[in-house]
XYZ file of C-alpha atoms in Angstrom:
137
model
C 26.102 15.689 -5.593
C 25.000 12.257 -3.722
C 25.174 11.982 0.073
C 23.374 8.836 0.890
C 22.033 5.730 -0.679
C 19.022 3.668 -0.266
C 18.599 0.123 -1.572
C 14.746 -0.699 -1.495
C 13.115 -4.064 -1.690
C 9.527 -5.332 -1.668
C 9.046 -8.076 0.299
C 5.770 -10.042 0.558
C 5.606 -9.805 4.704
C 7.323 -6.665 6.532
C 7.493 -7.858 9.931
C 8.906 -11.504 8.537
C 10.973 -9.773 6.577
C 11.925 -7.501 9.510
C 12.384 -10.140 11.832
C 14.747 -11.874 9.193
C 16.897 -9.252 8.924
C 17.275 -8.644 12.883
C 17.793 -11.987 12.940
C 21.011 -11.994 10.750
C 22.711 -9.025 12.161
C 21.321 -5.834 10.230
C 20.608 -2.378 12.874
C 16.834 -1.639 12.727
C 16.505 1.767 12.575
C 13.643 3.253 14.155
C 11.686 6.820 12.918
C 10.828 7.648 9.690
C 10.615 5.153 7.140
C 8.948 2.912 9.253
C 5.486 1.369 9.535
C 2.844 -1.729 8.721
C 3.935 -1.185 4.929
C 7.598 -0.785 5.277
C 11.246 -0.963 7.538
C 14.124 0.482 7.622
C 17.358 -1.170 8.195
C 21.444 -0.005 8.210
C 24.002 -2.066 6.559
C 27.738 -2.150 7.837
C 29.401 1.151 9.190
C 28.492 3.557 5.999
C 25.493 4.107 6.527
C 23.795 2.337 3.573
C 20.184 2.183 4.432
C 17.870 -1.059 3.216
C 14.641 0.051 3.250
C 11.816 -2.616 3.058
C 8.078 -2.373 1.358
C 5.112 -4.451 0.884
C 4.843 -5.274 -2.347
C 1.629 -2.629 -3.030
C 3.686 0.350 -1.892
C 6.726 -0.962 -3.957
C 4.736 -1.305 -6.689
C 3.225 1.716 -6.677
C 6.739 3.553 -6.168
C 7.928 1.425 -9.834
C 4.532 1.301 -11.568
C 6.491 -1.840 -12.897
C 5.757 -5.566 -12.179
C 7.720 -7.381 -9.475
C 10.041 -9.887 -10.156
C 9.334 -13.144 -9.657
C 12.391 -14.085 -7.871
C 11.653 -17.604 -7.798
C 12.301 -18.153 -11.646
C 14.904 -14.828 -12.160
C 17.460 -12.572 -10.049
C 17.308 -8.609 -10.671
C 20.224 -8.109 -8.515
C 22.684 -9.941 -6.536
C 23.422 -7.780 -3.449
C 27.158 -7.679 -2.259
C 28.349 -7.008 1.454
C 31.668 -7.656 3.546
C 32.421 -9.466 6.297
C 35.239 -8.711 9.266
C 36.277 -11.863 8.894
C 36.341 -15.777 7.571
C 34.296 -16.399 10.458
C 32.486 -13.648 10.193
C 31.415 -15.257 7.331
C 30.667 -18.383 8.886
C 28.966 -17.024 11.207
C 26.285 -15.207 8.942
C 25.788 -18.712 7.240
C 24.473 -19.973 10.568
C 22.679 -16.969 11.218
C 20.681 -16.988 7.646
C 19.859 -20.745 8.191
C 18.881 -20.026 11.512
C 16.320 -17.106 10.299
C 14.485 -19.205 7.732
C 17.005 -17.935 4.335
C 18.216 -19.874 1.613
C 22.200 -20.209 1.095
C 22.527 -20.885 -2.426
C 26.392 -20.499 -2.611
C 27.916 -22.487 0.101
C 31.294 -21.021 1.210
C 33.514 -21.152 -1.370
C 37.452 -19.993 -0.549
C 39.626 -18.441 -3.310
C 42.603 -17.529 -0.977
C 42.196 -14.651 -0.512
C 38.812 -14.256 -0.671
C 36.193 -16.354 1.201
C 32.265 -15.986 1.306
C 28.600 -17.573 0.214
C 25.629 -16.401 -1.232
C 22.413 -16.576 0.234
C 18.486 -15.539 -0.498
C 16.553 -13.764 2.268
C 12.861 -14.385 2.898
C 11.550 -12.949 -0.404
C 14.573 -14.588 -2.909
C 16.584 -11.268 -3.428
C 20.118 -12.767 -3.773
C 22.835 -11.664 -1.511
C 26.996 -11.826 -1.408
C 28.706 -11.942 1.579
C 32.675 -11.810 0.992
C 35.837 -11.522 3.247
C 38.454 -10.299 1.497
C 42.254 -10.650 2.749
C 43.562 -7.893 0.295
C 47.417 -8.574 1.136
C 46.941 -11.876 -0.726
C 44.599 -10.275 -3.417
C 47.297 -12.183 -7.071
C 48.980 -9.041 -8.838
C 48.596 -8.277 -12.307
C-alpha cells in the first residue's frame, strides 16, 4: 500500500519559507521537488517529506481557494521532540526565524510542548512526551 507520505503546503514566498524551515532545523532535500516554485524538506527520522509550493502552483493542484490562515486553521501539524530542552530550543529558533509562537510552552507532567505558526500561518505543534510518566486509564 503506502510507502511514503508528503505534506504539501502553499507558501507566499518559497525562498523565505525555505530559509525559515532551514533555520528551525528541518533538513532541506536537494534534487527533484526544488525549483523557484517549490522546496522539499525531510522532517524527522522517518522520511516524512514537507513540500512547499508557491500559492499559484498549489492552487493548480487543488483547484480550490487557499485557506486564509489569518482567520482560520486548515490543519495542526504535530511533530515530536526528543527532550524538553529541544522544545525550548525550538521555541527560540522559531521566534528568531520570524515565526509566531501562538501557544507558549506548557507542561502536563508527561507531556511538554508549544505551538507555532510558520511564515504563512500554518500551525505546528511540537511535543515531548515521556511515555513512562503518562497517566494510566
